[in-house]
Short mmCIF file of C-alpha atoms in Angstrom, two decimals:
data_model
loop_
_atom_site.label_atom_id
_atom_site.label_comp_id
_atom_site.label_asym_id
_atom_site.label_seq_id
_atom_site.Cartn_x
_atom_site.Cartn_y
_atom_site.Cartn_z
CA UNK A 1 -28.54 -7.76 -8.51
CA UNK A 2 -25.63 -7.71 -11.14
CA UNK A 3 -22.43 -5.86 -10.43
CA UNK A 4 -19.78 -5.75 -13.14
CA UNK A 5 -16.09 -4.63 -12.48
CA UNK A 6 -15.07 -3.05 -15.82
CA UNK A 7 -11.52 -4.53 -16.66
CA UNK A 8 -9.45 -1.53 -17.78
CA UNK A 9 -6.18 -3.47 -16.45
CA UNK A 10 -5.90 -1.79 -12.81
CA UNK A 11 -4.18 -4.27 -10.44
CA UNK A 12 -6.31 -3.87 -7.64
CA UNK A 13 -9.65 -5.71 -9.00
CA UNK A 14 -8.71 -8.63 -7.86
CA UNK A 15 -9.09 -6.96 -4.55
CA UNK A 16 -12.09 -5.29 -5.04
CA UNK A 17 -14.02 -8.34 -6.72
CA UNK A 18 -12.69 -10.23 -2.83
CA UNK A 19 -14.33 -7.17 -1.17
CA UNK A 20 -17.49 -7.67 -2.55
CA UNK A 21 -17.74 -10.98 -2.69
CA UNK A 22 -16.90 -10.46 1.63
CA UNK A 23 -20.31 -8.78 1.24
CA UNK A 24 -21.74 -11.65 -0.53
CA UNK A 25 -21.95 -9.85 -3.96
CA UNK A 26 -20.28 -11.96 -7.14
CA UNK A 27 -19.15 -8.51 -9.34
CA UNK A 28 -18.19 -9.91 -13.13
CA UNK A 29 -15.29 -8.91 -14.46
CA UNK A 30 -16.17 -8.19 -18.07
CA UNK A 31 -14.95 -5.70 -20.83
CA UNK A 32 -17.97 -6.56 -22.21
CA UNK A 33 -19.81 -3.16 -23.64
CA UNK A 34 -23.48 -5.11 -23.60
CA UNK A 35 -22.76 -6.81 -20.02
CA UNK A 36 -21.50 -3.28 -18.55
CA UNK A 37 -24.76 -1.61 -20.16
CA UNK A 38 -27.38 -4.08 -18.41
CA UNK A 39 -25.83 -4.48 -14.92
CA UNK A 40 -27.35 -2.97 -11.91
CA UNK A 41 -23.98 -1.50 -10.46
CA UNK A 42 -21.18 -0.76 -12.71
CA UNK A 43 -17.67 -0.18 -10.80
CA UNK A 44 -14.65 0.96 -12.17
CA UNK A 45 -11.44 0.14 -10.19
CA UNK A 46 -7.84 0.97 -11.18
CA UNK A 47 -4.22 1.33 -10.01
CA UNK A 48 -1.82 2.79 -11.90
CA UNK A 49 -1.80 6.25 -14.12
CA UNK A 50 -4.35 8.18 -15.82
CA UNK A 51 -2.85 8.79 -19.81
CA UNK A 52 -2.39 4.74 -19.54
CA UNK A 53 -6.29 3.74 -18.42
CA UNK A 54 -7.60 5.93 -20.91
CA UNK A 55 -6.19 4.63 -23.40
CA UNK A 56 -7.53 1.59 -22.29
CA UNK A 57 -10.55 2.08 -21.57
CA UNK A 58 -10.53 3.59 -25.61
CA UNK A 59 -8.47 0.28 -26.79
CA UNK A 60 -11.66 -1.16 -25.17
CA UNK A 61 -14.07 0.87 -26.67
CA UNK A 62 -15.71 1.68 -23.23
CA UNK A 63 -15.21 5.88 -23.45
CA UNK A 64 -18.91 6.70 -24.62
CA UNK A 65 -20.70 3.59 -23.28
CA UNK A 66 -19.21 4.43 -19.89
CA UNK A 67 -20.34 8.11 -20.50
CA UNK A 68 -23.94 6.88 -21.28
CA UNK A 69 -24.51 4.80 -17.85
CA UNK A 70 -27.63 6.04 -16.19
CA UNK A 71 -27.43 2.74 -13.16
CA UNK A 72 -25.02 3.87 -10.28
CA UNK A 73 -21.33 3.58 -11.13
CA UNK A 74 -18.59 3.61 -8.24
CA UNK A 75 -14.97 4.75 -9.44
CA UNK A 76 -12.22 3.46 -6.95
CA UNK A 77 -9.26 5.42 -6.87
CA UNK A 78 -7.78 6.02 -10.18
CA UNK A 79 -10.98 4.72 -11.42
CA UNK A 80 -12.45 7.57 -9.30
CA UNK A 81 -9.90 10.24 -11.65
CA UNK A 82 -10.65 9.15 -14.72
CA UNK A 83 -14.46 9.96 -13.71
CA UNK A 84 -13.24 13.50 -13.97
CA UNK A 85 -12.52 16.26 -16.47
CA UNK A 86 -8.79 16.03 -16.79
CA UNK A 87 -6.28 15.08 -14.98
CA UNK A 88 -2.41 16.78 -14.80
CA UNK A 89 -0.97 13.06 -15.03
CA UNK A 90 0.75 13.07 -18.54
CA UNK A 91 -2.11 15.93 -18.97
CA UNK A 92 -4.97 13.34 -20.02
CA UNK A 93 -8.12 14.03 -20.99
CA UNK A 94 -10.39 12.04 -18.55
CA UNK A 95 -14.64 11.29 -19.05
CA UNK A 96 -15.71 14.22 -17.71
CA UNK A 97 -18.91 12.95 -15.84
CA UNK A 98 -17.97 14.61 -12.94
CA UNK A 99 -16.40 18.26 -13.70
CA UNK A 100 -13.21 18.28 -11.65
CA UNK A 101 -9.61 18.49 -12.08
CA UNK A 102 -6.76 16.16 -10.51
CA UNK A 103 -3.79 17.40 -9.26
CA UNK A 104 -0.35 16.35 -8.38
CA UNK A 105 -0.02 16.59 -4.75
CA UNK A 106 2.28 19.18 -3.89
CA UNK A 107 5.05 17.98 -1.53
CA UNK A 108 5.79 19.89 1.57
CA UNK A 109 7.78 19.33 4.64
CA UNK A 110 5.74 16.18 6.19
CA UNK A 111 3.83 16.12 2.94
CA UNK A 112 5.56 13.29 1.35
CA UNK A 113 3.98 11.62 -2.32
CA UNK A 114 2.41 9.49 -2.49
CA UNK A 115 0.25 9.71 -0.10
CA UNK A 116 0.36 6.44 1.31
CA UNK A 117 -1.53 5.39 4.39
CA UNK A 118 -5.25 5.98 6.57
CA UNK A 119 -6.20 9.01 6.50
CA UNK A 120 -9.62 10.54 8.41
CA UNK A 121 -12.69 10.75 5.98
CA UNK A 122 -14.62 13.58 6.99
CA UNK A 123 -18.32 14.09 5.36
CA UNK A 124 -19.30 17.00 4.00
CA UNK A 125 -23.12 16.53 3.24
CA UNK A 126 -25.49 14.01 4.00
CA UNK A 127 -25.39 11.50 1.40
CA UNK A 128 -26.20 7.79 1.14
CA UNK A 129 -22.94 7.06 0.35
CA UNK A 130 -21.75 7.77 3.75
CA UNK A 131 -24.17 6.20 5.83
CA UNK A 132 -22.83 4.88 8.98
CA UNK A 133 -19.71 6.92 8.18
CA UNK A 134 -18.20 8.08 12.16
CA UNK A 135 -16.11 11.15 13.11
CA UNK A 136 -12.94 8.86 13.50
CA UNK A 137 -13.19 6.52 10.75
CA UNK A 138 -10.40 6.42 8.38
CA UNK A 139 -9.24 4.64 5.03
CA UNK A 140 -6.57 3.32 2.91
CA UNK A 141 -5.14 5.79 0.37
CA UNK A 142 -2.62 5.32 -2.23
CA UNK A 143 -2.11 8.22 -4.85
CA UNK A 144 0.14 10.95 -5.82
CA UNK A 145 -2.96 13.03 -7.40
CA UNK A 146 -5.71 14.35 -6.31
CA UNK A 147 -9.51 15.97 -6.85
CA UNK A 148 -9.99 18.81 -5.22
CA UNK A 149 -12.71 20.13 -3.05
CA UNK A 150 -15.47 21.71 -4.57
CA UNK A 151 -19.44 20.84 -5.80
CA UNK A 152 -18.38 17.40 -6.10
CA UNK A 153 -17.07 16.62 -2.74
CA UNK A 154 -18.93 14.44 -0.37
CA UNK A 155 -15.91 13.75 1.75
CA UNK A 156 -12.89 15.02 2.23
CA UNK A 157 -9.26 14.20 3.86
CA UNK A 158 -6.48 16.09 4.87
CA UNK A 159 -2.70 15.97 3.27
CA UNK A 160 -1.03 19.08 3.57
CA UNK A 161 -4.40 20.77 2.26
CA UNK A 162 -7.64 19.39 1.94
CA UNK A 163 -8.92 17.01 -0.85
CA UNK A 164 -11.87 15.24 -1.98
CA UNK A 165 -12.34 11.50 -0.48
CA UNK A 166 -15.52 11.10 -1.71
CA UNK A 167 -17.18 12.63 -4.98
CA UNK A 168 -20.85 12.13 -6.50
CA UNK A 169 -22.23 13.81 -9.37
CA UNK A 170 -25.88 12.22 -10.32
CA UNK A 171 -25.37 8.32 -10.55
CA UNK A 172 -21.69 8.50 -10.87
CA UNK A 173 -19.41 8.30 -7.31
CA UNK A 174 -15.73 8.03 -6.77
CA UNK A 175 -13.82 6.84 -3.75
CA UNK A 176 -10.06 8.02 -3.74
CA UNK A 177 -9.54 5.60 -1.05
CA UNK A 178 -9.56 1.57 -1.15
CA UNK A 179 -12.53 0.50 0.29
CA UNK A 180 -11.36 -2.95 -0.52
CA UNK A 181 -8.27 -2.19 1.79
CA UNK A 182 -10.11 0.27 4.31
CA UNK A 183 -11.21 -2.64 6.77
CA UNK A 184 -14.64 -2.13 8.38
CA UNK A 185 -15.25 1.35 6.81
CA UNK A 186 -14.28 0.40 3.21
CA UNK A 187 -16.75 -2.73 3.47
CA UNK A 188 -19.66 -0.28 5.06
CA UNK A 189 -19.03 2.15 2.12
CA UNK A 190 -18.88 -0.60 -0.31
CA UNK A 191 -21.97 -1.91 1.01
CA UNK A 192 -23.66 1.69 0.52
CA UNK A 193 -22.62 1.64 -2.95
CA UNK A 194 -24.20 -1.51 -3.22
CA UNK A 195 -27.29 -0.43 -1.35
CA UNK A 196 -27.90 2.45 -3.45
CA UNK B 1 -3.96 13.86 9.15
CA UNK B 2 -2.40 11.01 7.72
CA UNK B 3 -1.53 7.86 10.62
CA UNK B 4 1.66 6.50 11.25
CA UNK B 5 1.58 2.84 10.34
CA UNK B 6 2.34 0.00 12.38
CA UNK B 7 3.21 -3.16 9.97
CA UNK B 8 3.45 -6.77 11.16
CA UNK B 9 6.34 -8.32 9.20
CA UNK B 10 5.47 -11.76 8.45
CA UNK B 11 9.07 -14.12 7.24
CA UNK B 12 7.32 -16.90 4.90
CA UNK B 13 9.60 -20.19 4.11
CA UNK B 14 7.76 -22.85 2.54
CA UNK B 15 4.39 -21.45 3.45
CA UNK B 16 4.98 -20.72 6.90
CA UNK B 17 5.70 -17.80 8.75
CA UNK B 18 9.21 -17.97 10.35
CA UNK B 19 11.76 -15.84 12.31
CA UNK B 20 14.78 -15.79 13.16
CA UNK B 21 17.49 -13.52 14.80
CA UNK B 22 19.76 -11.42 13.03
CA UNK B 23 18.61 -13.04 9.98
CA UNK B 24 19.94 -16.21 11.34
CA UNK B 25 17.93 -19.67 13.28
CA UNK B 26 14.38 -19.47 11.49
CA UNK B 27 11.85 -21.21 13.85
CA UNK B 28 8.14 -21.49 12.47
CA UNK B 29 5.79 -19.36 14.23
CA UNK B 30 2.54 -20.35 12.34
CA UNK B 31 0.34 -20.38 9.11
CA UNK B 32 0.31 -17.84 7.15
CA UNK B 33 -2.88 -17.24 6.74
CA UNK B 34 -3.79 -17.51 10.43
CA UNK B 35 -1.43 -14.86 11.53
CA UNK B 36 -2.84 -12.78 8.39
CA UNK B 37 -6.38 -12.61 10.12
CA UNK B 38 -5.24 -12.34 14.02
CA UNK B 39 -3.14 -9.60 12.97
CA UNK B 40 -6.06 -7.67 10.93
CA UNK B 41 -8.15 -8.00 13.93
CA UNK B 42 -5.75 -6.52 16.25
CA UNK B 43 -5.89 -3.43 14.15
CA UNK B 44 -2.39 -3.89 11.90
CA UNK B 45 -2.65 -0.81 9.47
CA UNK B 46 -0.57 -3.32 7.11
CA UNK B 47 1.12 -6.43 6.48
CA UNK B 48 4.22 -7.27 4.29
CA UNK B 49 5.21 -11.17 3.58
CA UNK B 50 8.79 -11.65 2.73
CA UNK B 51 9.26 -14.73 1.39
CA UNK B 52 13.01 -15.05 2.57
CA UNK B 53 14.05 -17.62 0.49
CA UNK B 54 13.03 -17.01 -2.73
CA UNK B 55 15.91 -14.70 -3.70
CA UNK B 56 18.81 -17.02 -2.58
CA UNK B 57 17.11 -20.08 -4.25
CA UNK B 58 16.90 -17.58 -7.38
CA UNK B 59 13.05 -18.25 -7.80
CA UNK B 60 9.80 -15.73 -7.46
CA UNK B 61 7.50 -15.67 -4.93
CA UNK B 62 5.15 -18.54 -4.39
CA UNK B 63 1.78 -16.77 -5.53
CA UNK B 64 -1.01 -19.47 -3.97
CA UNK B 65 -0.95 -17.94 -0.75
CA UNK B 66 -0.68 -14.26 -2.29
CA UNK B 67 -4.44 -15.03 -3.40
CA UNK B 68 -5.45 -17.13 -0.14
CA UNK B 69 -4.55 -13.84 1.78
CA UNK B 70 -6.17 -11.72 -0.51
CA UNK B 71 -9.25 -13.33 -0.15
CA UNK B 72 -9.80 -12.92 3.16
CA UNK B 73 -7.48 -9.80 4.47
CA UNK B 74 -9.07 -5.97 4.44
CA UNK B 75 -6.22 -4.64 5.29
CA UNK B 76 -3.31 -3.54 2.55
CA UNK B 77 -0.16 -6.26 1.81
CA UNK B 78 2.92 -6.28 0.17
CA UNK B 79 4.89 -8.93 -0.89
CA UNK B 80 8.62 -9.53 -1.32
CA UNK B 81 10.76 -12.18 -2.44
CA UNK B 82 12.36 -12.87 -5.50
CA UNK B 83 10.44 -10.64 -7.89
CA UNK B 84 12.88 -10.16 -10.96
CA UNK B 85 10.85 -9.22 -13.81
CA UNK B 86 7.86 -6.99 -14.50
CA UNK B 87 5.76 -10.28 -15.71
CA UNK B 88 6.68 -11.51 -12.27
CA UNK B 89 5.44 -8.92 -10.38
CA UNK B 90 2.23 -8.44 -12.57
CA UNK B 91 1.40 -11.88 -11.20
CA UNK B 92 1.63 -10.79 -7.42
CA UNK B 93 -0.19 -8.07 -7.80
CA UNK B 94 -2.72 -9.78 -9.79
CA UNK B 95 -3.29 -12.62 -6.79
CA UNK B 96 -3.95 -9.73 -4.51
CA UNK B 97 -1.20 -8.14 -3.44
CA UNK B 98 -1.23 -3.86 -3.18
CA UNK B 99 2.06 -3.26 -3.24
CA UNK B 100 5.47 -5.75 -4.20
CA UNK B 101 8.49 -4.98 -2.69
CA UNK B 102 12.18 -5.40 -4.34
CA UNK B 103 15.51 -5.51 -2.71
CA UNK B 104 17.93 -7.90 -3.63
CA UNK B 105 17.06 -7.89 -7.53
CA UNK B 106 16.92 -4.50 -8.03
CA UNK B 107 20.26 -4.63 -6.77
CA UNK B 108 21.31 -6.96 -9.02
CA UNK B 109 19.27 -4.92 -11.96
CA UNK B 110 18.36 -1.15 -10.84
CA UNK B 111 16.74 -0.66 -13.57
CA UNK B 112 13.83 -3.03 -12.72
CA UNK B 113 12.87 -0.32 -10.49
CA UNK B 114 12.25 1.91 -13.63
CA UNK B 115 10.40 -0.70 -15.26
CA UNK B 116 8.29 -2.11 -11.98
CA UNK B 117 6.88 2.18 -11.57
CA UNK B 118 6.45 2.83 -15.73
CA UNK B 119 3.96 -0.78 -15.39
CA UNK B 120 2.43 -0.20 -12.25
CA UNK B 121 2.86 3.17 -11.00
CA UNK B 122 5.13 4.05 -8.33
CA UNK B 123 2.57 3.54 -5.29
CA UNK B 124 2.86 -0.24 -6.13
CA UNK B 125 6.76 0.22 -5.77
CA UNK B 126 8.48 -0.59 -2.65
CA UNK B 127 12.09 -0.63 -2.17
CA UNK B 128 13.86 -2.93 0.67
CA UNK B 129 16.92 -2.29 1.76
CA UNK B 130 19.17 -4.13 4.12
CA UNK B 131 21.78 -2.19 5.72
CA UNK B 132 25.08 -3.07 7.73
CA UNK B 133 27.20 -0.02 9.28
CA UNK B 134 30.65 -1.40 8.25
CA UNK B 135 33.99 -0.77 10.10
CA UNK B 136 34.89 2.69 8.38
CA UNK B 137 32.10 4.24 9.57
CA UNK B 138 30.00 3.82 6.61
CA UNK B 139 26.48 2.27 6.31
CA UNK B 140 26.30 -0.18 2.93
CA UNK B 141 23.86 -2.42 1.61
CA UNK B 142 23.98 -6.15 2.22
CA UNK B 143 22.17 -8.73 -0.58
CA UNK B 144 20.74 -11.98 -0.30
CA UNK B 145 20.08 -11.73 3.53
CA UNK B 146 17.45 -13.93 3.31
CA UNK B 147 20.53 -16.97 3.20
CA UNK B 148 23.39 -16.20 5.57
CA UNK B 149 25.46 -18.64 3.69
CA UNK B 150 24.70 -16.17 0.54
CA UNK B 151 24.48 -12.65 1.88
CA UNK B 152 26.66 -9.90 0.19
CA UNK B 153 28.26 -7.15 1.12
CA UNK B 154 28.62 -4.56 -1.41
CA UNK B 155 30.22 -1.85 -2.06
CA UNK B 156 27.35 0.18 -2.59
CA UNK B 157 26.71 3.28 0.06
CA UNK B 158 22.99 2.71 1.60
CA UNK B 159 22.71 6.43 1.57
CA UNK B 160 23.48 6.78 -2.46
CA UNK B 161 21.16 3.91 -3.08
CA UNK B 162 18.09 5.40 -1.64
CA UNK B 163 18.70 8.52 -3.63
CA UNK B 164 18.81 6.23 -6.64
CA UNK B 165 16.00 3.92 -5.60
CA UNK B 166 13.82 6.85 -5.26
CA UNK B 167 15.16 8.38 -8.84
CA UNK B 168 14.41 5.45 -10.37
CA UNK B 169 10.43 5.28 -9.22
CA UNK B 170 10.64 3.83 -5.56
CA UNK B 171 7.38 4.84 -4.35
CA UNK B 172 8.12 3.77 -0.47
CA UNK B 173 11.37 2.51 1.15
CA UNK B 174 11.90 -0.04 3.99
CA UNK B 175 14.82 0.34 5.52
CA UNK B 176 15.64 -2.45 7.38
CA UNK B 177 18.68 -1.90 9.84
CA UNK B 178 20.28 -5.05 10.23
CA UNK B 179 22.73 -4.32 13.20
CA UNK B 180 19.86 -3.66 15.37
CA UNK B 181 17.83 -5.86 13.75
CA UNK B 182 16.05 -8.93 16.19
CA UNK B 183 17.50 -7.95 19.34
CA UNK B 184 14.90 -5.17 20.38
CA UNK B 185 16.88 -2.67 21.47
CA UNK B 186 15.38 -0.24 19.71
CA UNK B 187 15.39 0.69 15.39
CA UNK B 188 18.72 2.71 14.41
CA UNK B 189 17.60 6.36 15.09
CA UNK B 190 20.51 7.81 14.09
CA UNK B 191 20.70 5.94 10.42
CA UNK B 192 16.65 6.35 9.95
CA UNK B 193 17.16 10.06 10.75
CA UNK B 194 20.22 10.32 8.56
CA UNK B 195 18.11 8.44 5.81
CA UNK B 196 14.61 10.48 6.45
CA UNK B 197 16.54 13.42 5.65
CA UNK B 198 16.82 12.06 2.41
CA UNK B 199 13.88 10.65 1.43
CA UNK B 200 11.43 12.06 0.21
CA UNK B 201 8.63 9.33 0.16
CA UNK B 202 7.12 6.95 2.60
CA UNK B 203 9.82 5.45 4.69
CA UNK B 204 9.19 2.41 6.93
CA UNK B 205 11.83 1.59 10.21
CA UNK B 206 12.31 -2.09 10.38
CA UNK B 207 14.52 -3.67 12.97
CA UNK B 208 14.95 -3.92 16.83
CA UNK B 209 11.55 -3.26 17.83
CA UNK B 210 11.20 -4.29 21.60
CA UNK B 211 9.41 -2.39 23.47
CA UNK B 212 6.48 0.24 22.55
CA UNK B 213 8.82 3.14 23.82
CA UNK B 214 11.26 2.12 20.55
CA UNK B 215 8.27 2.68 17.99
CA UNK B 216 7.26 5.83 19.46
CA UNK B 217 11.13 7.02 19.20
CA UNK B 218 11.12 5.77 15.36
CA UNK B 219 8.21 8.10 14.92
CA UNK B 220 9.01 11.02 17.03
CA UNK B 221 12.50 11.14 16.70
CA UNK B 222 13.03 9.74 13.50
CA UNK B 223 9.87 10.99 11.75
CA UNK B 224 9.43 7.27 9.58
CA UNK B 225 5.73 6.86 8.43
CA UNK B 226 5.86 3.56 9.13
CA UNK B 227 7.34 0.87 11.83
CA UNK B 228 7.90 -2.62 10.49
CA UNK B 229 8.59 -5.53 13.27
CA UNK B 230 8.02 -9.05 13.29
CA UNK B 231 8.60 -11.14 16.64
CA UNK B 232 7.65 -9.14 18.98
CA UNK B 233 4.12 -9.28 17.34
CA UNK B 234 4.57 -12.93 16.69
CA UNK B 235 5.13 -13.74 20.21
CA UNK B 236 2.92 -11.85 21.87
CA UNK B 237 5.61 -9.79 23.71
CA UNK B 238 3.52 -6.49 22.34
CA UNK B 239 0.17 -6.40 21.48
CA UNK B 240 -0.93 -3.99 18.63
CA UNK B 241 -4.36 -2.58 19.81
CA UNK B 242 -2.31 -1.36 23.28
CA UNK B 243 0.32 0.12 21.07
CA UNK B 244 -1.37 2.16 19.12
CA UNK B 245 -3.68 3.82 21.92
CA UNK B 246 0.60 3.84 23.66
CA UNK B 247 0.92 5.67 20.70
CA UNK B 248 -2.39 7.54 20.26
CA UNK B 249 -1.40 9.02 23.74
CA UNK B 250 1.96 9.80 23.36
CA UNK B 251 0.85 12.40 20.28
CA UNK B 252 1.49 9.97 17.27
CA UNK B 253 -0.90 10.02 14.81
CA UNK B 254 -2.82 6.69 14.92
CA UNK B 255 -5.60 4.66 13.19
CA UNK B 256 -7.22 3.58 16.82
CA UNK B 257 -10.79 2.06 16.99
#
């Protein structure tokens, strides 16, 4: 099985590529439009803000190929936004293969952004994705915006209000959380992805 | 509901982790990498590596054992020590690390904050700040603390600087207490509550952690996301999987397996 990490810049695939290869997976890290279009598993990490990896991922050339994958494709936290429609960080225009907004958290007494910390992952629907997912199990999240519940959600967290944790729309998925940081759970969610 | 984070401080000099008291008498408590895993295991919600000397000697952080960590840790790190320059701290975060953390040169440079949160965002951004009630009354900021022969005080208000730090892009702040700090009497309540009350993101307690009671006061009373001790882990004195069900039962929200 080949698994390419697209490198859009994000700090954190460094991480991720350790995560998987923890699972005994080596992911490429490739830019690459042909080596993205032929791999089994295409993921898409990133840290850092949305107007910034688009513009990226367009330096790159990557906007439509990405938009054309039909093999499963795993966005990890800001990789996981730009899967969306748009997002309010500098107002960007994101891919739109999954057709949700991000917002800016809203701070509140106790509600303090970023979010920064594990937080409970609660599953919505019954989804491969989530397999092996328990009632208690949390992850590592690290973002001032975020997707909302709605169609898209197949788990959600709670910070001030609730949010989407987990998103799917046909072969694309999005994990707001760091699996690669999320201990146990992140690698058995990883390992779903990989599974799938 | 988001958990309240207990973080294992690990002192790295020369590629060991050290501690000392009151920032003074560093005795190696064991490899770095070692104490990395035991400390993931035991259910650590986070680490942070300081590497103490790297500021004094005026060089960056020693990035081989950023990626050895990386490699094998699940768990989010941050590293600190010496990181000047956004090419600096580009190459931490590229070995692995989630977060860098900045004290004495963004005192020297504040606006390294500004640049470290337009490059990276500010969730990569933490702020460290060591802090010394002086004899009016007033808490201020000390610098270089990682070299007793070098610390500073300045003039600089710890209060004024965390509304700064946070102006400028701090995206977390670690407030590390130094009067209390390494005699485990318990973190500062009164300065982390005077400080909470002004900061409005993630703030992490670090200093005089003794006894379990003292983190459950730093999250109760205090209302820090985060408690940040070192030797009390190190030697065994606490153990982190019966703090956090200590914890867990006493109401604080906890990641408890």
């Amino acid at each position: 099985m080949s698994v390419v990490l697209v490198d859009a810049g994000g700090t954190n695939i460094g991480s991720v590529r350790y995560a998987l290869q923890r699972l005994g997976v080596d992911a490429a890290l490739t830019s690459d439009a042909a080596t993205i279009r032929t791999a089994d598993k295409v993921i898409l990490p990133g840290v850092g803000a949305a107007g910034p990896g688009m513009a990226r991922l367009r330096e790159l050339g990557l906007i439509e190929l990405l938009r054309s994958l039909t093999q499963p494709v795993l966005g990890v936290c800001l990789g996981m936004q730009l899967l969306c429609a748009h997002s309010e960080e500098g107002d960007t225009e994101c891919l739109g293969l999954i057709p949700a907004p991000v917002r800016r958290f809203v701070e509140a007494p106790g509600v303090r952004v970023p979010h920064m910390g594990w937080n409970r992952v609660v599953a919505r629907r019954e989804h491969p994705l989530l397999a092996g997912l328990g009632e208690d199990d949390q992850a590592y999240f690290v973002h001032s915006y975020a997707v909302p519940t709605g169609d898209w959600t197949l788990a959600s967290s709670d910070y001030g209000q609730p949010f989407s944790a987990v998103i799917a729309r046909d072969n694309f998925h999005g994990m707001q959380f760091h699996p690669e940081r999320s201990a146990a759970v992140g690698a058995k969610l990883l390992k779903n992805f990989l599974d799938s | 509901m988001l958990s309240r984070r207990i973080i294992p401080c690990l002192d790295v000099r020369d590629g060991q982790v050290v501690k000392g008291v009151r920032f003074r008498d560093h005795v190696v408590m064991g490899e770095i990498v070692e104490l990395a895993l035991r400390y993931r295991d035991e259910g650590a919600d986070e680490l942070v590596f300081y590497d103490i000397t790297a500021s004094p000697e005026g060089r960056s952080v020693d990035r081989t054992w950023v990626e050895k960590v990386a490699r094998v840790i699940d768990i989010p790190f941050c590293v600190a020590g010496g990181i000047r320059s956004v090419d600096e701290a580009r190459a931490v975060l590229h070995a692995g690390a989630d977060k860098i953390s900045v004290n004495s040169p963004a005192l020297e440079r504040p606006e390294l904050i500004d640049a470290l949160a337009a490059a990276f965002g500010v969730q990569c951004v933490v702020v460290g700040i060591d802090s010394l009630r002086d004899a009016d009354g007033e808490w201020r900021v000390r610098q270089y603390t990682g070299d007793p022969s070098k610390t500073q005080a300045l003039p600089r208000r710890t209060l004024d600087w965390m509304i700064e730090a946070q102006q400028r892009g701090a995206g977390e702040i670690v407030l590390n207490c130094m009067g209390s700090d390494g005699v485990r009497r318990g973190y500062d309540l009164e300065q982390l509550s005077v400080a909470r009350a002004i900061c409005h993101v993630p703030l992490i307690a670090s200093g005089g952690a003794g006894e379990p009671e003292h983190f459950r006061d730093a999250f109760v009373e205090a209302d820090v996301d985060g408690a940040l001790a070192a030797s009390v882990f190190h030697s065994g004195s606490i153990a982190i999987p019966a703090l956090k069900r200590y914890l867990h039962e006493q109401g604080v929200s906890m990641r408890v397996s």
